[in-house]
CSV table of C-alpha atoms and ligand atoms in Angstrom, one decimal:
chain,number,residue,atom,x,y,z
A,1,UNK,CA,15.7,-40.4,-42.9
A,2,UNK,CA,11.9,-40.2,-42.8
A,3,UNK,CA,10.3,-36.9,-42.0
A,4,UNK,CA,9.0,-38.2,-38.6
A,5,UNK,CA,12.6,-39.0,-37.6
A,6,UNK,CA,14.1,-35.7,-38.8
A,7,UNK,CA,15.2,-33.3,-36.1
A,8,UNK,CA,14.8,-29.5,-36.5
A,9,UNK,CA,17.9,-28.0,-35.1
A,10,UNK,CA,17.3,-24.9,-33.0
A,11,UNK,CA,18.4,-21.8,-35.0
A,12,UNK,CA,20.9,-21.1,-32.3
A,13,UNK,CA,23.9,-22.7,-30.5
A,14,UNK,CA,24.0,-22.9,-26.7
A,15,UNK,CA,27.3,-21.6,-25.4
A,16,UNK,CA,28.1,-23.1,-22.0
A,17,UNK,CA,30.4,-21.5,-19.4
A,18,UNK,CA,34.0,-22.8,-19.8
A,19,UNK,CA,33.9,-23.1,-16.0
A,20,UNK,CA,37.4,-21.9,-15.1
A,21,UNK,CA,40.2,-19.6,-16.0
A,22,UNK,CA,42.0,-19.8,-19.3
A,23,UNK,CA,45.7,-20.8,-18.8
A,24,UNK,CA,48.6,-21.6,-21.1
A,25,UNK,CA,49.6,-20.8,-24.6
A,26,UNK,CA,48.0,-21.3,-28.0
A,27,UNK,CA,48.4,-20.3,-31.6
A,28,UNK,CA,45.5,-18.8,-33.5
A,29,UNK,CA,44.8,-19.5,-37.2
A,30,UNK,CA,46.6,-17.7,-40.0
A,31,UNK,CA,45.9,-14.1,-40.7
A,32,UNK,CA,42.9,-13.7,-42.9
A,33,UNK,CA,44.1,-10.5,-44.7
A,34,UNK,CA,47.6,-11.8,-45.4
A,35,UNK,CA,46.2,-15.2,-46.5
A,36,UNK,CA,43.9,-13.6,-49.1
A,37,UNK,CA,46.7,-11.6,-50.4
A,38,UNK,CA,49.1,-14.5,-50.5
A,39,UNK,CA,46.7,-16.6,-52.6
A,40,UNK,CA,45.6,-13.7,-54.9
A,41,UNK,CA,49.1,-12.3,-55.5
A,42,UNK,CA,50.5,-15.7,-56.1
A,43,UNK,CA,47.7,-16.4,-58.6
A,44,UNK,CA,48.6,-13.1,-60.5
A,45,UNK,CA,52.4,-13.9,-60.6
A,46,UNK,CA,54.5,-15.8,-63.1
A,47,UNK,CA,55.7,-19.1,-61.7
A,48,UNK,CA,55.0,-21.1,-58.6
A,49,UNK,CA,54.8,-19.6,-55.1
A,50,UNK,CA,55.1,-21.6,-51.9
A,51,UNK,CA,52.7,-20.6,-49.2
A,52,UNK,CA,52.5,-21.8,-45.5
A,53,UNK,CA,50.4,-20.9,-42.5
A,54,UNK,CA,47.4,-20.0,-44.8
A,55,UNK,CA,44.1,-19.7,-42.9
A,56,UNK,CA,41.7,-22.5,-43.7
A,57,UNK,CA,38.4,-20.7,-43.5
A,58,UNK,CA,35.4,-20.1,-45.7
A,59,UNK,CA,36.6,-16.6,-46.7
A,60,UNK,CA,40.0,-17.7,-47.8
A,61,UNK,CA,38.5,-20.7,-49.7
A,62,UNK,CA,36.4,-18.2,-51.6
A,63,UNK,CA,39.6,-16.5,-52.8
A,64,UNK,CA,41.1,-19.9,-53.7
A,65,UNK,CA,38.0,-20.9,-55.7
A,66,UNK,CA,38.0,-17.5,-57.4
A,67,UNK,CA,41.7,-17.7,-58.7
A,68,UNK,CA,41.1,-21.3,-59.8
A,69,UNK,CA,38.2,-20.1,-61.9
A,70,UNK,CA,40.6,-17.6,-63.4
A,71,UNK,CA,43.2,-20.2,-64.4
A,72,UNK,CA,45.6,-20.4,-61.4
A,73,UNK,CA,46.6,-23.8,-60.1
A,74,UNK,CA,46.2,-24.2,-56.4
A,75,UNK,CA,47.7,-27.1,-54.5
A,76,UNK,CA,47.2,-26.2,-50.8
A,77,UNK,CA,46.7,-29.0,-48.3
A,78,UNK,CA,45.6,-28.9,-44.7
A,79,UNK,CA,48.5,-29.4,-42.3
A,80,UNK,CA,48.5,-31.0,-38.8
A,81,UNK,CA,48.3,-27.5,-37.2
A,82,UNK,CA,45.1,-26.7,-39.2
A,83,UNK,CA,46.6,-24.3,-41.6
A,84,UNK,CA,47.0,-24.7,-45.4
A,85,UNK,CA,50.4,-25.1,-47.1
A,86,UNK,CA,51.5,-25.8,-50.6
A,87,UNK,CA,51.8,-24.1,-54.0
A,88,UNK,CA,50.0,-21.7,-56.2
A,89,UNK,CA,51.0,-21.4,-59.9
A,90,UNK,CA,49.9,-18.2,-61.3
A,91,UNK,CA,48.7,-17.0,-64.7
A,92,UNK,CA,51.5,-14.5,-64.9
A,93,UNK,CA,52.1,-12.5,-68.1
A,94,UNK,CA,49.4,-14.5,-70.0
A,95,UNK,CA,46.7,-13.0,-67.7
A,96,UNK,CA,43.7,-14.6,-66.2
A,97,UNK,CA,41.4,-16.9,-68.2
A,98,UNK,CA,37.9,-15.9,-69.1
A,99,UNK,CA,35.8,-17.8,-66.5
A,100,UNK,CA,32.6,-19.5,-67.8
A,101,UNK,CA,30.4,-18.7,-64.9
A,102,UNK,CA,30.0,-15.9,-62.3
A,103,UNK,CA,32.5,-16.0,-59.4
A,104,UNK,CA,30.7,-16.4,-56.1
A,105,UNK,CA,32.7,-14.8,-53.3
A,106,UNK,CA,30.4,-16.1,-50.6
A,107,UNK,CA,30.6,-13.8,-47.5
A,108,UNK,CA,34.1,-12.5,-48.4
A,109,UNK,CA,34.3,-8.7,-49.1
A,110,UNK,CA,38.0,-8.9,-49.4
A,111,UNK,CA,37.8,-11.5,-52.2
A,112,UNK,CA,35.1,-9.6,-54.1
A,113,UNK,CA,36.8,-6.2,-53.8
A,114,UNK,CA,40.3,-7.3,-54.5
A,115,UNK,CA,39.1,-9.4,-57.4
A,116,UNK,CA,37.7,-6.3,-59.1
A,117,UNK,CA,41.1,-4.7,-59.2
A,118,UNK,CA,42.7,-8.0,-60.3
A,119,UNK,CA,40.6,-8.6,-63.4
A,120,UNK,CA,40.2,-4.9,-64.4
A,121,UNK,CA,43.5,-4.7,-66.3
A,122,UNK,CA,42.8,-7.7,-68.6
A,123,UNK,CA,40.6,-8.2,-71.6
A,124,UNK,CA,38.0,-10.3,-69.8
A,125,UNK,CA,34.5,-9.9,-68.6
A,126,UNK,CA,34.0,-11.3,-65.1
A,127,UNK,CA,30.7,-11.4,-63.1
A,128,UNK,CA,31.4,-11.2,-59.3
A,129,UNK,CA,28.7,-12.1,-56.8
A,130,UNK,CA,28.3,-13.2,-53.2
A,131,UNK,CA,25.9,-14.2,-50.5
A,132,UNK,CA,23.0,-12.1,-49.3
A,133,UNK,CA,25.2,-10.2,-46.8
A,134,UNK,CA,27.9,-9.4,-49.4
A,135,UNK,CA,25.2,-8.3,-52.0
A,136,UNK,CA,24.2,-5.6,-49.5
A,137,UNK,CA,27.7,-4.2,-49.0
A,138,UNK,CA,28.8,-1.0,-50.8
A,139,UNK,CA,30.9,-1.6,-54.0
A,140,UNK,CA,30.8,1.9,-55.5
A,141,UNK,CA,33.9,2.8,-53.5
A,142,UNK,CA,35.8,0.3,-55.7
A,143,UNK,CA,33.9,0.9,-59.0
A,144,UNK,CA,34.6,4.7,-58.9
A,145,UNK,CA,38.4,4.6,-59.0
A,146,UNK,CA,38.5,1.6,-61.4
A,147,UNK,CA,36.2,3.5,-63.7
A,148,UNK,CA,38.5,6.5,-63.6
A,149,UNK,CA,41.3,4.2,-64.7
A,150,UNK,CA,39.2,3.1,-67.8
A,151,UNK,CA,37.5,0.0,-66.6
A,152,UNK,CA,33.8,-0.5,-67.5
A,153,UNK,CA,31.1,-2.2,-65.5
A,154,UNK,CA,27.7,-3.8,-66.1
A,155,UNK,CA,25.4,-2.2,-64.9
A,156,UNK,CA,27.3,1.0,-65.7
A,157,UNK,CA,27.6,2.5,-62.2
A,158,UNK,CA,26.8,-0.4,-59.9
A,159,UNK,CA,26.3,0.0,-56.1
A,160,UNK,CA,26.1,-3.7,-55.2
A,161,UNK,CA,27.0,-7.2,-56.4
A,162,UNK,CA,26.4,-8.9,-58.7
A,163,UNK,CA,28.7,-6.7,-60.9
A,164,UNK,CA,30.3,-7.6,-64.2
A,165,UNK,CA,33.8,-6.1,-64.6
A,166,UNK,CA,34.6,-5.4,-68.2
A,167,UNK,CA,38.4,-5.3,-68.1
A,168,UNK,CA,40.8,-3.4,-70.4
A,169,UNK,CA,44.5,-3.7,-71.3
A,170,UNK,CA,44.6,0.1,-71.6
A,171,UNK,CA,44.0,1.1,-68.0
A,172,UNK,CA,45.4,4.5,-67.0
A,173,UNK,CA,47.5,5.0,-63.9
A,174,UNK,CA,45.8,7.4,-61.4
A,175,UNK,CA,46.5,9.5,-58.3
A,176,UNK,CA,43.5,8.7,-56.2
A,177,UNK,CA,42.4,10.4,-52.9
A,178,UNK,CA,40.2,7.9,-51.2
A,179,UNK,CA,37.2,9.1,-49.2
A,180,UNK,CA,37.8,6.5,-46.5
A,181,UNK,CA,40.6,4.5,-44.9
A,182,UNK,CA,40.0,1.2,-46.5
A,183,UNK,CA,42.7,-1.4,-47.3
A,184,UNK,CA,40.4,-3.2,-49.6
A,185,UNK,CA,39.9,-0.1,-51.7
A,186,UNK,CA,43.6,0.8,-51.6
A,187,UNK,CA,44.5,-2.8,-52.6
A,188,UNK,CA,42.0,-3.0,-55.5
A,189,UNK,CA,43.4,0.2,-57.0
A,190,UNK,CA,47.0,-0.8,-56.5
A,191,UNK,CA,46.5,-4.2,-58.1
A,192,UNK,CA,44.8,-2.6,-61.1
A,193,UNK,CA,47.7,0.0,-61.2
A,194,UNK,CA,50.2,-2.8,-61.3
A,195,UNK,CA,49.3,-3.4,-64.9
A,196,UNK,CA,48.6,0.2,-66.0
A,197,UNK,CA,51.3,2.4,-67.5
A,198,UNK,CA,52.8,4.8,-65.0
A,199,UNK,CA,52.5,5.5,-61.2
A,200,UNK,CA,49.3,4.7,-59.5
A,201,UNK,CA,48.9,6.3,-56.1
A,202,UNK,CA,46.3,6.0,-53.3
A,203,UNK,CA,46.1,8.6,-50.6
A,204,UNK,CA,44.0,7.9,-47.5
A,205,UNK,CA,42.5,10.1,-44.8
A,206,UNK,CA,43.9,7.7,-42.1
A,207,UNK,CA,46.3,4.8,-42.3
A,208,UNK,CA,44.6,1.4,-43.2
A,209,UNK,CA,46.3,-2.0,-42.9
A,210,UNK,CA,49.4,-2.1,-45.1
A,211,UNK,CA,49.8,-5.8,-46.0
A,212,UNK,CA,49.5,-5.1,-49.7
A,213,UNK,CA,52.4,-2.5,-49.7
A,214,UNK,CA,54.5,-4.9,-47.6
A,215,UNK,CA,53.8,-8.0,-49.9
A,216,UNK,CA,53.8,-6.5,-53.4
A,217,UNK,CA,57.6,-5.9,-53.5
A,218,UNK,CA,58.1,-9.5,-52.7
A,219,UNK,CA,56.2,-10.3,-55.9
A,220,UNK,CA,58.5,-7.9,-57.8
A,221,UNK,CA,56.1,-5.0,-58.0
A,222,UNK,CA,57.9,-1.6,-57.6
A,223,UNK,CA,56.0,-0.2,-54.6
A,224,UNK,CA,56.5,2.8,-52.3
A,225,UNK,CA,54.6,3.5,-49.2
A,226,UNK,CA,54.2,6.2,-46.5
A,227,UNK,CA,51.8,6.6,-43.6
A,228,UNK,CA,48.7,7.5,-45.6
A,229,UNK,CA,49.9,6.9,-49.1
A,230,UNK,CA,51.0,4.0,-51.3
A,231,UNK,CA,52.1,3.8,-55.0
A,232,UNK,CA,53.0,1.2,-57.5
A,233,UNK,CA,54.9,1.6,-60.8
A,234,UNK,CA,53.3,-0.2,-63.7
A,235,UNK,CA,53.3,-2.2,-65.8
A,236,UNK,CA,55.1,-4.6,-63.5
A,237,UNK,CA,56.1,-8.2,-64.1
A,238,UNK,CA,54.7,-10.1,-61.1
A,239,UNK,CA,57.0,-13.0,-60.1
A,240,UNK,CA,56.3,-15.8,-57.8
A,241,UNK,CA,57.3,-15.5,-54.1
A,242,UNK,CA,57.1,-17.5,-50.9
A,243,UNK,CA,54.8,-16.4,-48.1
A,244,UNK,CA,54.7,-17.5,-44.5
A,245,UNK,CA,51.5,-16.3,-42.9
A,246,UNK,CA,51.6,-15.5,-39.2
A,247,UNK,CA,48.6,-15.9,-36.8
A,248,UNK,CA,45.7,-13.5,-37.1
A,249,UNK,CA,45.6,-10.7,-34.5
A,250,UNK,CA,41.9,-10.2,-35.2
A,251,UNK,CA,41.3,-13.8,-33.9
A,252,UNK,CA,43.8,-13.3,-31.1
A,253,UNK,CA,41.7,-10.3,-29.9
A,254,UNK,CA,38.9,-12.7,-29.0
A,255,UNK,CA,41.2,-14.9,-27.0
A,256,UNK,CA,42.6,-11.8,-25.3
A,257,UNK,CA,39.1,-10.6,-24.5
A,258,UNK,CA,38.2,-14.0,-23.1
A,259,UNK,CA,41.2,-13.8,-20.8
A,260,UNK,CA,40.0,-10.4,-19.5
A,261,UNK,CA,36.5,-11.7,-18.9
A,262,UNK,CA,37.3,-15.0,-17.3
A,263,UNK,CA,38.6,-14.4,-13.7
A,264,UNK,CA,42.1,-15.6,-13.0
A,265,UNK,CA,43.1,-16.2,-16.6
A,266,UNK,CA,46.7,-15.9,-18.0
A,267,UNK,CA,47.2,-16.6,-21.7
A,268,UNK,CA,50.1,-16.4,-24.2
A,269,UNK,CA,49.2,-16.2,-27.9
A,270,UNK,CA,52.2,-17.4,-30.0
A,271,UNK,CA,53.3,-16.5,-33.5
A,272,UNK,CA,50.8,-13.8,-34.2
A,273,UNK,CA,51.2,-10.9,-36.6
A,274,UNK,CA,52.3,-7.8,-34.6
A,275,UNK,CA,51.8,-5.4,-37.6
A,276,UNK,CA,51.1,-2.1,-35.8
A,277,UNK,CA,48.2,-1.5,-38.2
A,278,UNK,CA,46.5,-4.6,-36.8
A,279,UNK,CA,47.2,-4.5,-33.1
A,280,UNK,CA,45.3,-1.4,-32.2
A,281,UNK,CA,43.3,-3.6,-29.9
A,282,UNK,CA,46.4,-4.2,-27.7
A,283,UNK,CA,46.9,-0.4,-27.5
A,284,UNK,CA,43.2,0.1,-26.6
A,285,UNK,CA,43.2,-2.6,-24.0
A,286,UNK,CA,46.4,-1.2,-22.5
A,287,UNK,CA,44.6,2.2,-22.2
A,288,UNK,CA,41.7,0.4,-20.5
A,289,UNK,CA,44.3,-0.7,-17.9
A,290,UNK,CA,44.6,-4.3,-19.1
A,291,UNK,CA,47.7,-6.3,-18.3
A,292,UNK,CA,48.6,-7.1,-21.9
A,293,UNK,CA,51.9,-6.9,-23.8
A,294,UNK,CA,53.4,-8.0,-27.1
A,295,UNK,CA,56.9,-9.3,-27.6
A,296,UNK,CA,58.5,-9.2,-31.0
A,297,UNK,CA,60.2,-12.4,-32.2
A,298,UNK,CA,61.1,-11.7,-35.8
A,299,UNK,CA,59.3,-11.2,-39.1
A,300,UNK,CA,57.7,-13.2,-41.9
A,301,UNK,CA,58.8,-11.2,-44.9
A,302,UNK,CA,58.2,-7.7,-43.8
A,303,UNK,CA,55.4,-8.6,-41.4
A,304,UNK,CA,56.5,-8.4,-37.7
A,305,UNK,CA,55.4,-11.4,-35.6
A,306,UNK,CA,55.7,-12.5,-32.0
A,307,UNK,CA,53.6,-13.3,-28.9
A,308,UNK,CA,50.8,-11.5,-27.0
A,309,UNK,CA,50.6,-12.2,-23.3
A,310,UNK,CA,47.4,-11.2,-21.4
A,311,UNK,CA,46.5,-11.6,-17.7
A,312,UNK,CA,43.0,-11.2,-16.2
A,313,UNK,CA,42.8,-7.7,-14.9
A,314,UNK,CA,40.1,-7.0,-12.2
A,315,UNK,CA,39.6,-3.3,-12.9
A,316,UNK,CA,39.3,-1.9,-16.4
A,317,UNK,CA,38.4,1.6,-17.2
A,318,UNK,CA,36.7,3.2,-20.2
A,319,UNK,CA,38.8,5.1,-22.8
A,320,UNK,CA,38.4,7.1,-26.0
A,321,UNK,CA,39.5,5.6,-29.4
A,322,UNK,CA,40.2,8.6,-31.7
A,323,UNK,CA,39.1,8.4,-35.4
A,324,UNK,CA,42.7,8.2,-36.6
A,325,UNK,CA,43.1,4.8,-34.8
A,326,UNK,CA,39.8,3.3,-35.8
A,327,UNK,CA,41.2,1.5,-38.9
A,328,UNK,CA,43.6,-0.3,-36.6
A,329,UNK,CA,40.8,-1.8,-34.5
A,330,UNK,CA,38.0,-1.9,-37.1
A,331,UNK,CA,37.3,-5.6,-36.9
A,332,UNK,CA,37.9,-5.8,-33.2
A,333,UNK,CA,35.3,-3.1,-32.2
A,334,UNK,CA,32.5,-5.6,-31.4
A,335,UNK,CA,34.7,-7.5,-28.9
A,336,UNK,CA,36.3,-4.3,-27.6
A,337,UNK,CA,32.8,-3.0,-26.9
A,338,UNK,CA,32.0,-6.1,-24.9
A,339,UNK,CA,35.2,-5.6,-22.8
A,340,UNK,CA,34.2,-1.9,-22.5
A,341,UNK,CA,30.8,-3.1,-21.1
A,342,UNK,CA,32.7,-4.6,-18.2
A,343,UNK,CA,34.9,-1.5,-17.5
A,344,UNK,CA,34.3,1.4,-15.2
A,345,UNK,CA,33.2,4.5,-17.1
A,346,UNK,CA,32.4,5.4,-20.7
A,347,UNK,CA,34.3,4.2,-23.8
A,348,UNK,CA,33.9,6.2,-27.0
A,349,UNK,CA,34.8,4.8,-30.4
A,350,UNK,CA,35.0,7.9,-32.7
A,351,UNK,CA,33.9,7.9,-36.3
A,352,UNK,CA,32.8,4.2,-36.7
A,353,UNK,CA,30.2,4.7,-39.4
A,354,UNK,CA,32.0,2.0,-41.4
A,355,UNK,CA,30.7,-0.6,-38.9
A,356,UNK,CA,27.2,-0.2,-40.6
A,357,UNK,CA,28.5,-1.7,-43.8
A,358,UNK,CA,30.5,-4.7,-42.5
A,359,UNK,CA,29.3,-8.3,-42.8
A,360,UNK,CA,26.2,-6.9,-40.9
A,361,UNK,CA,25.3,-3.5,-39.4
A,362,UNK,CA,27.7,-4.0,-36.5
A,363,UNK,CA,26.9,-0.6,-35.0
A,364,UNK,CA,23.3,-1.5,-34.5
A,365,UNK,CA,24.1,-5.1,-33.5
A,366,UNK,CA,26.6,-4.0,-30.8
A,367,UNK,CA,24.0,-1.6,-29.3
A,368,UNK,CA,21.3,-4.3,-29.5
A,369,UNK,CA,23.5,-7.0,-27.9
A,370,UNK,CA,24.9,-4.8,-25.1
A,371,UNK,CA,21.3,-3.6,-24.4
A,372,UNK,CA,20.4,-7.3,-23.8
A,373,UNK,CA,23.1,-7.3,-21.1
A,374,UNK,CA,21.6,-4.2,-19.5
A,375,UNK,CA,24.4,-2.0,-20.8
A,376,UNK,CA,23.7,1.5,-22.0
A,377,UNK,CA,25.3,1.8,-25.5
A,378,UNK,CA,24.3,4.4,-28.0
A,379,UNK,CA,25.4,6.2,-31.2
A,380,UNK,CA,25.9,9.9,-31.5
A,381,UNK,CA,26.4,10.7,-35.2
A,382,UNK,CA,29.0,8.2,-36.2
A,383,UNK,CA,30.5,7.8,-32.7
A,384,UNK,CA,29.7,4.7,-30.5
A,385,UNK,CA,29.4,5.2,-26.7
A,386,UNK,CA,29.4,2.3,-24.2
A,387,UNK,CA,28.8,2.9,-20.5
A,388,UNK,CA,30.5,0.1,-18.7
A,389,UNK,CA,29.4,-1.7,-15.5
A,390,UNK,CA,32.2,-3.6,-13.6
A,391,UNK,CA,29.5,-5.4,-11.7
A,392,UNK,CA,27.7,-6.6,-14.8
A,393,UNK,CA,25.5,-9.7,-14.0
A,394,UNK,CA,24.4,-11.6,-17.1
A,395,UNK,CA,20.7,-12.5,-17.0
A,396,UNK,CA,19.8,-16.2,-17.7
A,397,UNK,CA,18.3,-17.3,-21.1
A,398,UNK,CA,19.7,-14.6,-23.4
A,399,UNK,CA,19.5,-15.3,-27.1
A,400,UNK,CA,22.0,-13.1,-29.1
A,401,UNK,CA,21.4,-12.6,-32.8
A,402,UNK,CA,24.7,-13.0,-34.6
A,403,UNK,CA,23.1,-11.7,-37.9
A,404,UNK,CA,25.2,-14.4,-39.5
A,405,UNK,CA,28.3,-12.2,-38.8
A,406,UNK,CA,31.4,-14.2,-37.6
A,407,UNK,CA,32.8,-11.4,-35.4
A,408,UNK,CA,29.4,-10.8,-33.6
A,409,UNK,CA,28.9,-14.6,-33.1
A,410,UNK,CA,32.3,-14.8,-31.4
A,411,UNK,CA,31.7,-11.7,-29.3
A,412,UNK,CA,28.4,-12.9,-27.9
A,413,UNK,CA,29.7,-16.4,-27.4
A,414,UNK,CA,32.3,-15.0,-25.0
A,415,UNK,CA,29.4,-13.8,-22.8
A,416,UNK,CA,28.4,-17.4,-22.2
A,417,UNK,CA,31.9,-19.0,-22.4
A,418,UNK,CA,33.5,-16.6,-19.8
A,419,UNK,CA,30.4,-16.1,-17.6
A,420,UNK,CA,28.3,-18.1,-15.2
A,421,UNK,CA,25.2,-18.8,-17.3
A,422,UNK,CA,24.9,-20.2,-20.8
A,423,UNK,CA,23.8,-17.9,-23.6
A,424,UNK,CA,22.4,-18.8,-27.0
A,425,UNK,CA,23.9,-17.4,-30.3
A,426,UNK,CA,22.1,-17.6,-33.6
A,427,UNK,CA,23.9,-19.0,-36.7
A,428,UNK,CA,27.0,-19.6,-34.6
A,429,UNK,CA,28.5,-21.7,-37.4
A,430,UNK,CA,29.3,-18.5,-39.3
A,431,UNK,CA,32.6,-18.4,-37.2
A,432,UNK,CA,33.9,-20.6,-40.0
A,433,UNK,CA,34.4,-17.4,-42.0
A,434,UNK,CA,37.5,-16.6,-40.0
A,435,UNK,CA,38.0,-18.8,-36.9
A,436,UNK,CA,36.4,-22.3,-37.4
A,437,UNK,CA,38.0,-23.8,-34.2
A,438,UNK,CA,37.3,-20.8,-32.0
A,439,UNK,CA,35.3,-22.6,-29.2
A,440,UNK,CA,37.6,-25.6,-29.3
A,441,UNK,CA,40.7,-23.3,-28.8
A,442,UNK,CA,39.1,-21.6,-25.8
A,443,UNK,CA,38.1,-25.0,-24.3
A,444,UNK,CA,41.7,-26.2,-24.8
A,445,UNK,CA,42.9,-23.4,-22.4
A,446,UNK,CA,40.7,-24.6,-19.5
A,447,UNK,CA,42.8,-26.9,-17.3
B,501,S3P,C1,40.5,-6.0,-44.9
B,501,S3P,C2,40.3,-4.6,-44.7
B,501,S3P,C3,39.2,-4.1,-43.8
B,501,S3P,C4,38.7,-5.1,-42.8
B,501,S3P,C5,38.5,-6.4,-43.5
B,501,S3P,C6,39.7,-7.0,-44.1
B,501,S3P,C7,41.5,-6.4,-45.8
B,501,S3P,O1,38.1,-3.7,-44.5
B,501,S3P,O2,37.6,-4.7,-42.1
B,501,S3P,O3,38.0,-7.4,-42.5
B,501,S3P,O4,42.0,-7.5,-45.7
B,501,S3P,O5,42.0,-5.5,-46.6
B,501,S3P,P1,38.1,-2.2,-45.3
B,501,S3P,O6,39.1,-2.2,-46.3
B,501,S3P,O7,36.7,-2.1,-45.8
B,501,S3P,O8,38.3,-1.2,-44.2
């Protein structure tokens, strides 16, 4: 194409109103947290694991590329339902291979942080890096416990990627009290502890998602877990296992919010993970008065799954989300804040400082975006306040900055999709990180 013919695309996507209520049922893509773990744990294990329902998204592909670089063999194909299924043959007792180049984790914090724990107990040197957003995210929280276990790093006490992990076969088991409720931190330490001599324990100030503790025993790792504590007994022999990944509640939360914002909607989300550590948004929306309920239909391994049904509810009210519950809604706070903007009264999210170090500074971005809607939202210390307006009228011509963050892009897209006027969202394609078919799925529910 000559330069005169080339078209400069606008840096934003126009999101048009869907034009009607959302009705019927759908499935959402595979759970991102469980998909990462299925791929990574299968790569660490001896033998061939069969995986189904794996999320096909940029983040999970980063984990797949990472384990391939370390010597695992991944044969996952895209299925008719859009998920990935197939086999992963792990490196097992022989350990991961020395990669010949840095491993680029793209935008995926879960890949980068879990990988540090995975390579730490082996005699290899692995440089881990990521995109501009990931290079800004804090890594000291993972480096600190792994260093206590005897792992070295280059530079010596790094804060940010790129980081070279200098692994060791002589890691020491530790009893670690984590300063924050983080499943990524907990998992990195437990994965390193799987190959250290003795019991490695992580204590948390509040419960974080527990997919690791539920899945490790399936891969033959002796594991015990309580509400704010998890331990592994090393050294373990990880053996292949089969994993069926249920739908992602974090993606379901956007569909649920859409049903609450688009008048007259009634939606059933099928085959979604109902792990209590992940459906804090259902509890929160209930407390706001939403007509939402979950029905249990069984389990995949130890992960409960079922359906979430949600009906448009004309009057919602603000509520308080205490700090102990924040980990169970951490990825859903942007979209819950948008729902709170439509509720009567004030919603308070307590102790949400972690939002500042997600894929973007989500705390600032929520306040900025809600401000564009004419909604008063502010921070007091680490608490987020949203003063709702049930009569909210969206002004025409808004341009929301997604900051390249998938959960912000989907949140602001709902303003246009479920409202009466289109909105513009910058870098909307970043939804491919967790929910590539997000808009198509919403459109499929409009009759
Ligand atoms: C995740 C844990 C959470 C969450 C992230 C996925 C995981 O992060 O926000 O999207 O899969 O372990 P933290 O561990 O930093 O809380």
